[in-house]
mmCIF file of C-alpha atoms in Angstrom:
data_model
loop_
_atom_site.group_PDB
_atom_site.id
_atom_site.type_symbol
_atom_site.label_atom_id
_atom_site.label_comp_id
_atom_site.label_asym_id
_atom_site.label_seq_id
_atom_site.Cartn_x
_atom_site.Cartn_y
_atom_site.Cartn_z
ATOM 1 C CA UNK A 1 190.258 193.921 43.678
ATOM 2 C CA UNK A 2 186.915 192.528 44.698
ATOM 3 C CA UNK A 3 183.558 192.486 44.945
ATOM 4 C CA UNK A 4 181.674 192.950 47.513
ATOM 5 C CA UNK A 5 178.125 192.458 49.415
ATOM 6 C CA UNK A 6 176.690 193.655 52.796
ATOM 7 C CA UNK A 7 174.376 191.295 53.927
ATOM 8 C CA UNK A 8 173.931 192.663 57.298
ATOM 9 C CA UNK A 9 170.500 191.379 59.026
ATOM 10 C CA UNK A 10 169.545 189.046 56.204
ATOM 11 C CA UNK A 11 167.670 186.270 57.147
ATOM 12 C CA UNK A 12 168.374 182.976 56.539
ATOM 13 C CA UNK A 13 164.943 182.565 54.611
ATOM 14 C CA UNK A 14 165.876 185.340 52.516
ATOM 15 C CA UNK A 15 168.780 183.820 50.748
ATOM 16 C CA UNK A 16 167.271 181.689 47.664
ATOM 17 C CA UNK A 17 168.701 179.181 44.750
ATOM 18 C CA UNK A 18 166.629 178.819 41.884
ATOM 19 C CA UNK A 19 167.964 178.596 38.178
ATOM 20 C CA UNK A 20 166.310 181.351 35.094
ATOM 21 C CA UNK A 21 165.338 179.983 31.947
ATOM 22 C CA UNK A 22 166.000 184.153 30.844
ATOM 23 C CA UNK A 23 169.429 183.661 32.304
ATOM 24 C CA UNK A 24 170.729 180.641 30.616
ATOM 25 C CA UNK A 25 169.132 181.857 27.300
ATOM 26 C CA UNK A 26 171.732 184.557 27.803
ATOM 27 C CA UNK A 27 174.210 182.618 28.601
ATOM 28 C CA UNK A 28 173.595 180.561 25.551
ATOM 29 C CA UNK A 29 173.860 183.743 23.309
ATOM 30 C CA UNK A 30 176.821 184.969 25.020
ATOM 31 C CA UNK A 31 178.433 181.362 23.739
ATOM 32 C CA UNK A 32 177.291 181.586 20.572
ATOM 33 C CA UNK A 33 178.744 185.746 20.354
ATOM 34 C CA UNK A 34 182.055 184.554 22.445
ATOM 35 C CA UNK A 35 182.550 180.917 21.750
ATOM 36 C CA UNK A 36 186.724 181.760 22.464
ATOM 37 C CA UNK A 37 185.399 181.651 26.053
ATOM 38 C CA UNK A 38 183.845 178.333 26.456
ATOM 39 C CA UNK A 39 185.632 175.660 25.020
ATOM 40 C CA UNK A 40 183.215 172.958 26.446
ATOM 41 C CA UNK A 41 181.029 174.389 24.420
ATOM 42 C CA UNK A 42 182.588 174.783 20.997
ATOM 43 C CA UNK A 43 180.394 171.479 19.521
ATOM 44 C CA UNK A 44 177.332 172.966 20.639
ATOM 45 C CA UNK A 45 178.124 176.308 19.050
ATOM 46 C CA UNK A 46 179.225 174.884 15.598
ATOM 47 C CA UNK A 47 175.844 172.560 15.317
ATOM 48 C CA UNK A 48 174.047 176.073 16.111
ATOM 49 C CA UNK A 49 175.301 178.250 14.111
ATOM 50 C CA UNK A 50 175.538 175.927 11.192
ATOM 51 C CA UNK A 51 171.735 175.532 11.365
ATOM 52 C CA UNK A 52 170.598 179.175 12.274
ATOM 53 C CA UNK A 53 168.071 181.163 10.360
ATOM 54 C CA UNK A 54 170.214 183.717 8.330
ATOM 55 C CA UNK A 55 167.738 186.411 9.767
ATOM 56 C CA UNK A 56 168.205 185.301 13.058
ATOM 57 C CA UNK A 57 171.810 185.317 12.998
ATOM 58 C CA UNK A 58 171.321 189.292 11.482
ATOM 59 C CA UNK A 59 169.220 189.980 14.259
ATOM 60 C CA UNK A 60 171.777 188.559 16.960
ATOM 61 C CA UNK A 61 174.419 191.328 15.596
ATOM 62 C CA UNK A 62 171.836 194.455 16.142
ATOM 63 C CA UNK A 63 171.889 194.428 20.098
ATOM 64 C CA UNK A 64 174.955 191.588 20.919
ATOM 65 C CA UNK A 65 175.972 194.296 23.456
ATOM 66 C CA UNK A 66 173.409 192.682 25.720
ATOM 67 C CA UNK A 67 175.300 189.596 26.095
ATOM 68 C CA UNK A 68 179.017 189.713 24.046
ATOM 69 C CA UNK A 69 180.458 192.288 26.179
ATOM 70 C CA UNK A 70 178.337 192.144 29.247
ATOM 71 C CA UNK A 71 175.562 190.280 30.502
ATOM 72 C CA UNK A 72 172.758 192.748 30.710
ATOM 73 C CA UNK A 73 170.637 192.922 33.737
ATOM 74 C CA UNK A 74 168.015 192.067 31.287
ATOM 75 C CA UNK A 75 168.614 188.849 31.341
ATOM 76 C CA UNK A 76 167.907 188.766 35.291
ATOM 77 C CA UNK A 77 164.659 190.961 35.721
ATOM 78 C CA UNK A 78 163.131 189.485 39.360
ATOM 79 C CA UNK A 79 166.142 191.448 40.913
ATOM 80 C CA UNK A 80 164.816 194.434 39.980
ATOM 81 C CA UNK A 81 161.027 193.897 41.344
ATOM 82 C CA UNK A 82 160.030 196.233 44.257
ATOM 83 C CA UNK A 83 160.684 194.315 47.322
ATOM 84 C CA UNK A 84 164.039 192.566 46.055
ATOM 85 C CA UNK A 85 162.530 189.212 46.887
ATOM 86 C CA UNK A 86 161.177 187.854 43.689
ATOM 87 C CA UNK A 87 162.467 185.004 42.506
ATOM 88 C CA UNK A 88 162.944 183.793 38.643
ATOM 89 C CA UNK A 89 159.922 182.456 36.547
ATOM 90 C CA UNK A 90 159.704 178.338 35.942
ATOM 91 C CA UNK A 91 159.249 178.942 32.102
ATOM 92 C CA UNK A 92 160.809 181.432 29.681
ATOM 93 C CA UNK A 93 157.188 182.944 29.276
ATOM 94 C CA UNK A 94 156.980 183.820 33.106
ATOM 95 C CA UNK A 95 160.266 185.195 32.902
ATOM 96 C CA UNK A 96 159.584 187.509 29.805
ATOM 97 C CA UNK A 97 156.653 188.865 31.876
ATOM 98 C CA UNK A 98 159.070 189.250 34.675
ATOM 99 C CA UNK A 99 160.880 191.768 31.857
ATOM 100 C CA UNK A 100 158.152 193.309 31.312
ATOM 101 C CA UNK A 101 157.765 194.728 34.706
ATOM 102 C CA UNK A 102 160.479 196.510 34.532
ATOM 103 C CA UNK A 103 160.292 200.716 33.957
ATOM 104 C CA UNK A 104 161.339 201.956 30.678
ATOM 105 C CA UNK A 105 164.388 203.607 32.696
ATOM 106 C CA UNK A 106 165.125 200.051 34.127
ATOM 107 C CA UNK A 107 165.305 198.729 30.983
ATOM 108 C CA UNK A 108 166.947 201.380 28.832
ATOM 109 C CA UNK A 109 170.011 201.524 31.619
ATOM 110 C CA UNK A 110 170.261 197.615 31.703
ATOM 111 C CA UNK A 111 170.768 197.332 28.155
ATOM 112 C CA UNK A 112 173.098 200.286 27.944
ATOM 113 C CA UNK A 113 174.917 198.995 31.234
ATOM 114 C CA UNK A 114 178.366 198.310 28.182
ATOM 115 C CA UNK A 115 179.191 202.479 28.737
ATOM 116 C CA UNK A 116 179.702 201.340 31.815
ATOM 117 C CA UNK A 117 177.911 204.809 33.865
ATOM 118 C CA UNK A 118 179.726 205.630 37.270
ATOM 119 C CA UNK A 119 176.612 205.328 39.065
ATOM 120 C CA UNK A 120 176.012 201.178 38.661
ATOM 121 C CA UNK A 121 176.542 200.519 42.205
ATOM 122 C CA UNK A 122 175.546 203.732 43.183
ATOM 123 C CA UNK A 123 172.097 206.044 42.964
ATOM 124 C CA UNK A 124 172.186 207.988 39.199
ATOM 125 C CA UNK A 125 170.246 209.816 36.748
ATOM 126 C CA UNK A 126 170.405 206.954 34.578
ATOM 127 C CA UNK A 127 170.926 207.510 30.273
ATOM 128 C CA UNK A 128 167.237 208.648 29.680
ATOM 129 C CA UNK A 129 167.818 211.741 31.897
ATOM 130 C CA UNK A 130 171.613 212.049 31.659
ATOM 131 C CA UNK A 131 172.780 214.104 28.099
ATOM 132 C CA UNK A 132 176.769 213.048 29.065
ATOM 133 C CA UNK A 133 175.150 209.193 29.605
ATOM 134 C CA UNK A 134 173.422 209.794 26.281
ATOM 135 C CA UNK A 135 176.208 210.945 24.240
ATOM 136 C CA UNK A 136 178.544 208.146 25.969
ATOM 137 C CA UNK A 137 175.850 205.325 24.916
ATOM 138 C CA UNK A 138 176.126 206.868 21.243
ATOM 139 C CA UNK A 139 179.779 207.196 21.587
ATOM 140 C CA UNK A 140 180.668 203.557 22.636
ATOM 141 C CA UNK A 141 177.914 201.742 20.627
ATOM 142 C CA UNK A 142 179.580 203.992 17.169
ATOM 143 C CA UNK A 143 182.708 201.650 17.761
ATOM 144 C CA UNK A 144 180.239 198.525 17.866
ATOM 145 C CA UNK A 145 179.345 198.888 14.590
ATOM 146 C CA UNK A 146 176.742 201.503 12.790
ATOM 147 C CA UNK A 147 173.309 198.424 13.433
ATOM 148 C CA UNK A 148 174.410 199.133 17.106
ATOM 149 C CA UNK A 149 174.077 203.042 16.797
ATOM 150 C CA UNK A 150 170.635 202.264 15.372
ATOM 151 C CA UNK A 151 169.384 199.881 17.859
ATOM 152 C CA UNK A 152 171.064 202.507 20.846
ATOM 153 C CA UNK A 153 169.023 205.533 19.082
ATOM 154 C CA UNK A 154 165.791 203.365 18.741
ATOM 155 C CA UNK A 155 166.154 202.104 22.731
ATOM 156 C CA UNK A 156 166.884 205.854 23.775
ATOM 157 C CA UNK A 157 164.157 207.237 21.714
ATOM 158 C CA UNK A 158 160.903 204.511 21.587
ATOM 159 C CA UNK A 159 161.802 202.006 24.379
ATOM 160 C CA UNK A 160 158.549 200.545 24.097
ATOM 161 C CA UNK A 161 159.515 199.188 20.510
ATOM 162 C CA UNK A 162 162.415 197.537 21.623
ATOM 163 C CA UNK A 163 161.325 195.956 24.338
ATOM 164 C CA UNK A 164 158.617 194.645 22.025
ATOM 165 C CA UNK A 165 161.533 193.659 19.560
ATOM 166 C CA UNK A 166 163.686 191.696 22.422
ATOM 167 C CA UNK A 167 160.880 189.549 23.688
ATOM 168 C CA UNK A 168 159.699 188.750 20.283
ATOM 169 C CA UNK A 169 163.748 187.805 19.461
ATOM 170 C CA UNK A 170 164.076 186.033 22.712
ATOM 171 C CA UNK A 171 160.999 183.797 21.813
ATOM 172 C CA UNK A 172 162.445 182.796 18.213
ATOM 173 C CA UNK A 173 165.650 181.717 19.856
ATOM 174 C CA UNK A 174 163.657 179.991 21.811
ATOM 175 C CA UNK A 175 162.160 178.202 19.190
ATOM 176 C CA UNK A 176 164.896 178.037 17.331
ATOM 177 C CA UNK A 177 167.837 176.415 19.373
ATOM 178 C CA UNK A 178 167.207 176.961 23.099
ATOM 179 C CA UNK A 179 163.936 175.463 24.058
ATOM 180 C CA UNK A 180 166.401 172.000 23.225
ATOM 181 C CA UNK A 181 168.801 173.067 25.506
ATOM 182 C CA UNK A 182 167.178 174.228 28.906
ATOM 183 C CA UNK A 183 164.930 171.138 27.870
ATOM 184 C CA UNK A 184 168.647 169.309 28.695
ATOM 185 C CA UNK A 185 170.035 171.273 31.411
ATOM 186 C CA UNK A 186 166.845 172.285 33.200
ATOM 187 C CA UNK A 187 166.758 169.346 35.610
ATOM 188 C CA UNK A 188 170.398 169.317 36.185
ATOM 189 C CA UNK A 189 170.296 173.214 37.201
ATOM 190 C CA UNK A 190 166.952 171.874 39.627
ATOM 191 C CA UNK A 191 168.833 169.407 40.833
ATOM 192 C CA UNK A 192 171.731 171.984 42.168
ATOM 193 C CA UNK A 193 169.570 174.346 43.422
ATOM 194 C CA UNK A 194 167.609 171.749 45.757
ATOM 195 C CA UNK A 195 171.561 170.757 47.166
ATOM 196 C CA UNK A 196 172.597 174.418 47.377
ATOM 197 C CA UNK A 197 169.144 174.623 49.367
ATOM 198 C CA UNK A 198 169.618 171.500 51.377
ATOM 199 C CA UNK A 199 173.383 173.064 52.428
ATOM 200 C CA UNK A 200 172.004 176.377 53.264
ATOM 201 C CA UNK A 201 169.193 174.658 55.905
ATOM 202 C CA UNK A 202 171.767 172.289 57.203
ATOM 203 C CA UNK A 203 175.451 173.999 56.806
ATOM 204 C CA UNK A 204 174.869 178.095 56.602
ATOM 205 C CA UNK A 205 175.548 180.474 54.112
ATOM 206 C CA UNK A 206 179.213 180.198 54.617
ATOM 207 C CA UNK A 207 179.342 176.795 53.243
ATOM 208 C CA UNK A 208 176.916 177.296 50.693
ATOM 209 C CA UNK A 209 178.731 179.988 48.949
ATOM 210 C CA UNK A 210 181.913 177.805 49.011
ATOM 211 C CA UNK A 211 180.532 175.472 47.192
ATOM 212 C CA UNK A 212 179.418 177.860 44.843
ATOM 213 C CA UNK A 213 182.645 178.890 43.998
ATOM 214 C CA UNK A 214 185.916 178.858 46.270
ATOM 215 C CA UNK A 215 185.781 182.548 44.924
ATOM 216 C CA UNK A 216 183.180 183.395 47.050
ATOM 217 C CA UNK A 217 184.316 183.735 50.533
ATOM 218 C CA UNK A 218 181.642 184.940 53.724
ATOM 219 C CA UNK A 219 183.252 187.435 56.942
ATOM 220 C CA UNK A 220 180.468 186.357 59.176
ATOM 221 C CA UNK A 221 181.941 189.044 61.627
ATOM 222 C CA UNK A 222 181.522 191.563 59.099
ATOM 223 C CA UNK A 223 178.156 190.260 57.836
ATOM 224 C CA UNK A 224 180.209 190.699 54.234
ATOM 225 C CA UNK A 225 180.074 188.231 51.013
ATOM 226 C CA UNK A 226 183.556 189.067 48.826
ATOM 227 C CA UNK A 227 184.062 187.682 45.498
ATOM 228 C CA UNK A 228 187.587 187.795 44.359
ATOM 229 C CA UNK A 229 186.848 189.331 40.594
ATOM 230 C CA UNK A 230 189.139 191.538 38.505
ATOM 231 C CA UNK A 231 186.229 194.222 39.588
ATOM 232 C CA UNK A 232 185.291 196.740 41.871
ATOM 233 C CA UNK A 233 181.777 196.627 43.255
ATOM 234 C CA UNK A 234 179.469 196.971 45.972
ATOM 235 C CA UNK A 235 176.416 196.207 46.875
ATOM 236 C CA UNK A 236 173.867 195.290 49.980
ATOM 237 C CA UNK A 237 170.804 192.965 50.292
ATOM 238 C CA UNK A 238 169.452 195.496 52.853
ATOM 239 C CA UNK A 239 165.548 194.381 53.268
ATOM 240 C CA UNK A 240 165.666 192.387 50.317
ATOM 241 C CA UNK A 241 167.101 188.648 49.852
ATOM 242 C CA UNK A 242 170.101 187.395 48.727
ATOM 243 C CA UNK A 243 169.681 185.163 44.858
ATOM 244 C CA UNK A 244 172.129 182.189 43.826
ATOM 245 C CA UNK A 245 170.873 181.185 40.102
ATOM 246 C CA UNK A 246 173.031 178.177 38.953
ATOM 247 C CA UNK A 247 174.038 177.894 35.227
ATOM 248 C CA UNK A 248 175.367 174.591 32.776
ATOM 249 C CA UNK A 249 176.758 177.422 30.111
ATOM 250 C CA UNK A 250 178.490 180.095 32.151
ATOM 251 C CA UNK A 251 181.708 178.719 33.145
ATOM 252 C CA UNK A 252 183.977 180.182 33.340
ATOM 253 C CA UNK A 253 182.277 183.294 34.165
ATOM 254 C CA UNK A 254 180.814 184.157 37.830
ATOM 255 C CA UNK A 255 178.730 186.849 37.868
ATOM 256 C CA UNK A 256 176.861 189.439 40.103
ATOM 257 C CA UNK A 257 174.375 191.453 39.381
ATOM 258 C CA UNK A 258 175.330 194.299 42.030
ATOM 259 C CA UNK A 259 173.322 196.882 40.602
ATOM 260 C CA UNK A 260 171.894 200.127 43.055
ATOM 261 C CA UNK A 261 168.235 199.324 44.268
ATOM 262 C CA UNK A 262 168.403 195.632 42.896
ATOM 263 C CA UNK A 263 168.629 192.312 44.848
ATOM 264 C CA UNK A 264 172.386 191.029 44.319
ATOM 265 C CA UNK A 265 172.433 187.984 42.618
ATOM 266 C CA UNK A 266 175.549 185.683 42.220
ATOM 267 C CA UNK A 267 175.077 183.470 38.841
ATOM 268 C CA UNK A 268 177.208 180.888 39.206
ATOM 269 C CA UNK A 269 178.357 178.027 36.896
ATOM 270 C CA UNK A 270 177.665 174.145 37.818
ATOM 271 C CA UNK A 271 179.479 171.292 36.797
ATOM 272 C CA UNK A 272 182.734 173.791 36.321
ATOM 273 C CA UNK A 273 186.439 171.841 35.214
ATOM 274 C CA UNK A 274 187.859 174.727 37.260
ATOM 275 C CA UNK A 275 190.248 173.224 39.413
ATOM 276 C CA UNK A 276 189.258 172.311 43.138
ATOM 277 C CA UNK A 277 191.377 175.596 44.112
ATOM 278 C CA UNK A 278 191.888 178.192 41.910
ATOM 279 C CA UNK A 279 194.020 180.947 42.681
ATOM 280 C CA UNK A 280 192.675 184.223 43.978
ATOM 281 C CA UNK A 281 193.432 187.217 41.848
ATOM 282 C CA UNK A 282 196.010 188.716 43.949
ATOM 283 C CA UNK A 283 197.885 184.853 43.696
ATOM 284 C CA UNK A 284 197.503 185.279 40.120
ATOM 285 C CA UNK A 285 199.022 188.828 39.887
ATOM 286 C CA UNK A 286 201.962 187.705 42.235
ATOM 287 C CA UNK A 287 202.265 184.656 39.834
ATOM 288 C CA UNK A 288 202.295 186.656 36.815
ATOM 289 C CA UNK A 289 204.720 189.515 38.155
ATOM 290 C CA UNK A 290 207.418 186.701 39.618
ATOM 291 C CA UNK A 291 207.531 185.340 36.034
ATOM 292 C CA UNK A 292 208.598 188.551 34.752
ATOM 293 C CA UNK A 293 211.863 189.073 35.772
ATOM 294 C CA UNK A 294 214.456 187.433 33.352
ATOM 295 C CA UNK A 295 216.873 186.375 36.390
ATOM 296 C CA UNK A 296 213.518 184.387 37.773
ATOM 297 C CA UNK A 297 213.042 183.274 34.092
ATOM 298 C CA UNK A 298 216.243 181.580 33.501
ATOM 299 C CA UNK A 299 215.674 180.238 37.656
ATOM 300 C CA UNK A 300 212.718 178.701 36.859
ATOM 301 C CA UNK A 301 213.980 176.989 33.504
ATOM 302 C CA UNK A 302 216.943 175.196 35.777
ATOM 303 C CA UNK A 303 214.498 174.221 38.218
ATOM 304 C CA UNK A 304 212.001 172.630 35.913
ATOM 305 C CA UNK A 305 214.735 170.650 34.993
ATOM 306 C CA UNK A 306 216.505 169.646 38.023
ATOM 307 C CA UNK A 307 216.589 170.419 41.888
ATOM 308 C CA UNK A 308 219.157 172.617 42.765
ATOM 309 C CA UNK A 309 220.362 174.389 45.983
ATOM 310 C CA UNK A 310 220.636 178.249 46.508
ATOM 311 C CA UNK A 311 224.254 177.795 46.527
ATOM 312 C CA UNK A 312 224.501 176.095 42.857
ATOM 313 C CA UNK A 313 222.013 178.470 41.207
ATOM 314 C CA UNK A 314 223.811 181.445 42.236
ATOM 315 C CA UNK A 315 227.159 179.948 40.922
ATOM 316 C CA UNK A 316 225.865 179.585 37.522
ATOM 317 C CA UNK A 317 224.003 182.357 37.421
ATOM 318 C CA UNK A 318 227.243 184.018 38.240
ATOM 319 C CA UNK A 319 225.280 186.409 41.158
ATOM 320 C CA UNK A 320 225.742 186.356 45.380
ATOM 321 C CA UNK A 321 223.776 183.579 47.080
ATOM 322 C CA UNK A 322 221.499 186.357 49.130
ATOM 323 C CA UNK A 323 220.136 187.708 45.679
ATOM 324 C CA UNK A 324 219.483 184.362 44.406
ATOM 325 C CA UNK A 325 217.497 183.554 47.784
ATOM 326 C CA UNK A 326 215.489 186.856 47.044
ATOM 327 C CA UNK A 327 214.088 185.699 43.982
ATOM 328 C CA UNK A 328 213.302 182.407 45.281
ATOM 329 C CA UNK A 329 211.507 184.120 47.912
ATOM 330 C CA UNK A 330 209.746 185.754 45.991
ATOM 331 C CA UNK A 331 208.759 182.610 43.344
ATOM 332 C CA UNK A 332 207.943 180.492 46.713
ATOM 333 C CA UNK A 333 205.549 183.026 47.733
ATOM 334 C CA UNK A 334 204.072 182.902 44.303
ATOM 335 C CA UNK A 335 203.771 179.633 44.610
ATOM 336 C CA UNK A 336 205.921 178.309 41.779
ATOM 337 C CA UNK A 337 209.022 176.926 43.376
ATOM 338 C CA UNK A 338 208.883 174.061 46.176
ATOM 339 C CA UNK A 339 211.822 173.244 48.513
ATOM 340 C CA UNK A 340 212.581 170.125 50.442
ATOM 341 C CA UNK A 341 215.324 168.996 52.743
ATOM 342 C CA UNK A 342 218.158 166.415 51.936
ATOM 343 C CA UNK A 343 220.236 166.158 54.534
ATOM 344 C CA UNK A 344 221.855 169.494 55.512
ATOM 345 C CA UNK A 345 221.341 170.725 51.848
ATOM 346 C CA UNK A 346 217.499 172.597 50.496
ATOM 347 C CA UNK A 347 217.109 172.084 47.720
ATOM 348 C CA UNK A 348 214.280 173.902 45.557
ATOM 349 C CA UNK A 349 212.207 173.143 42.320
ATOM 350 C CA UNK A 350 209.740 174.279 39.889
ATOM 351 C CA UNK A 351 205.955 172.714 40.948
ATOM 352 C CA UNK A 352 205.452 172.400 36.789
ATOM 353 C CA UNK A 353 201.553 171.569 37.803
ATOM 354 C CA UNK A 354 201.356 175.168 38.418
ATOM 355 C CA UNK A 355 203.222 176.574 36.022
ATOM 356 C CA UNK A 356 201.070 174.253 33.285
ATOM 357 C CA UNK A 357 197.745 175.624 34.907
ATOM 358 C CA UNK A 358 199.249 179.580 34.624
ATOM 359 C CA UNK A 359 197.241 180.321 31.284
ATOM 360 C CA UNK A 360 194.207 178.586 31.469
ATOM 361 C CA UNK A 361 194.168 180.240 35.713
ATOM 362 C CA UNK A 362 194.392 183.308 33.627
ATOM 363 C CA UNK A 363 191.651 183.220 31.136
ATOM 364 C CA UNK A 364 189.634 181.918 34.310
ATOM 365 C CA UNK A 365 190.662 184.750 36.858
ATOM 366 C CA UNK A 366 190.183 187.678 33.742
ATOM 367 C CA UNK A 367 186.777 186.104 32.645
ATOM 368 C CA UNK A 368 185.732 185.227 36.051
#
């Protein structure tokens, strides 16, 4: 499973880095709806919360949809100007006028984008024009919660009063916790894009996007940016550009906005503690499917004891040597087990490193 994005006869000065003051305000209030998913964070979110306006908190339940359990397109609006070149604003304010540009169909099917329509990645009638899109949107948001019927019936019905209500809550979060924070992490988030920038002049886009994220891998042959993500996408910069917008609060999340008409954006987190290689998604599957066989089980609990040879397993397992090699094959290729030579004898172990990073690999390849 993977991502991917055609970036056939872009040129190089169509590929920009720039961090969103919009974007890390989401980010912020998908921390403070998720904070499970950003442990770095938990300090941050306690200290919040604990001093948050009681109607401001209320408010954050009514549309959390935007950013709990996906981060709306909203929260990105330059990719959707005509041209697919614009870039985000310096200040919150520029960006919220960057919103506002948007058509009422732009915005209603961004902040629906949780029913999760067919046609994302593809051209669509989008929910205003769509009954089955409509009655989906009411269907999904009913299991949110009845304040998230209400706000879905007031976006579908009077759009214009809802995009009033978002900027005027996105300016009293400002005020009230997150002008402090991009006040903290705005020069940082400069600071990576001018490297990124730097890299792209001197290195290429190939190198660039690995330092984005070793998830991010560029077929120059193919003219084809893949991002390994438990998700199936597509998407092409065509005669548009190409966006990179860095963010302090997103790991351990990387994101693209691969929406139909829209520049693609990858929004990636800075100053990550992923490790310097984390395994792809297909590694991860392999991982998780060798580990699931009781034979490999009770394998893997000698071996993280001891080294043993193919020979010795398979005598107290009480199985043939060839079976025993078979599921060693198959923990090697996983990665799991190591072997190394003594004499005429191989002997094989469990790499506990790995099996030690399995869970927290996990949460980072499902929330990736």
């Amino acid at each position: 499973m993977s991502l991917r994005i055609d970036v056939a006869g872009l040129r190089p000065e169509r590929v920009s880095v720039a961090p969103s003051p919009l974007a890390e305000l989401g980010m912020a209030l998908h921390a403070l709806a998720e904070p499970g998913h950003h442990p770095g964070l938990q300090g941050w979110v306690t200290t919040v919360t604990a001093g948050l306006d009681p109607h401001l908190a209320d408010r954050m339940c009514e549309a959390d949809f935007l950013w709990r359990t996906t981060f709306s397109d909203l929260f990105l609006p330059c990719a959707g100007i005509p041209g697919r070149t614009a870039l985000p604003g310096a200040t919150l304010a520029d960006e919220l006028d960057l919103l506002d540009k948007l058509t009422d169909e732009q915005f209603v099917d961004c902040a629906l984008e949780f029913i999760c329509a067919p046609g994302y990645d593809l051209p669509s009638a989008g929910v205003v024009s769509d009954p089955e899109l409509r009655r989906r949107a009411f269907d999904l948001a009913a299991t949110r919660g009845p304040r998230q019927v209400r706000f879905t019936r007031r976006l579908l019905d009077d759009p214009p009063r809802v995009r009033a209500w978002l900027r005027q809550f996105l300016r009293d979060c400002d005020e009230a916790f997150f002008a402090d924070v991009w006040a903290r992490v705005r020069l940082p988030l400069a600071a990576d894009a001018r490297l990124k920038t730097d890299l792209l002049r001197r290195k290429g886009l190939a190198e660039t996007l690995t330092s984005v994220s070793s998830a991010v891998t560029l077929d120059e042959e193919a003219a084809r940016i893949t991002v390994d993500k438990l998700v199936v996408g597509r998407s092409a910069t065509g005669d548009g550009g190409l966006l990179l917008v860095p963010t302090s609060l997103g790991w351990p999340h990387l994101m693209v906005l691969h929406r139909y008409g829209w520049q693609p954006v990858l929004h990636y987190p800075v100053g990550s503690p992923e490790p310097a290689a984390p395994p792809s998604v297909e590694q991860l599957a392999l991982r998780m499917t060798a580990l699931s066989h009781p034979v490999r089980m009770r394998i893997c609990r000698m071996l993280a004891r001891s080294a043993y040879t193919t020979t010795e397993l398979a005598q107290v397992h009480g199985v043939s040597a060839p079976e025993i090699s078979r599921h060693l094959t198959l923990l090697k290729k996983a990665g799991l087990v190591t072997t190394r030579r003594r004499g005429r004898y191989l002997l094989h172990q469990l790499d506990v490193a790995v099996v030690a990073r399995l869970g927290s690999d996990f949460l980072e390849g499902i929330l990736r």
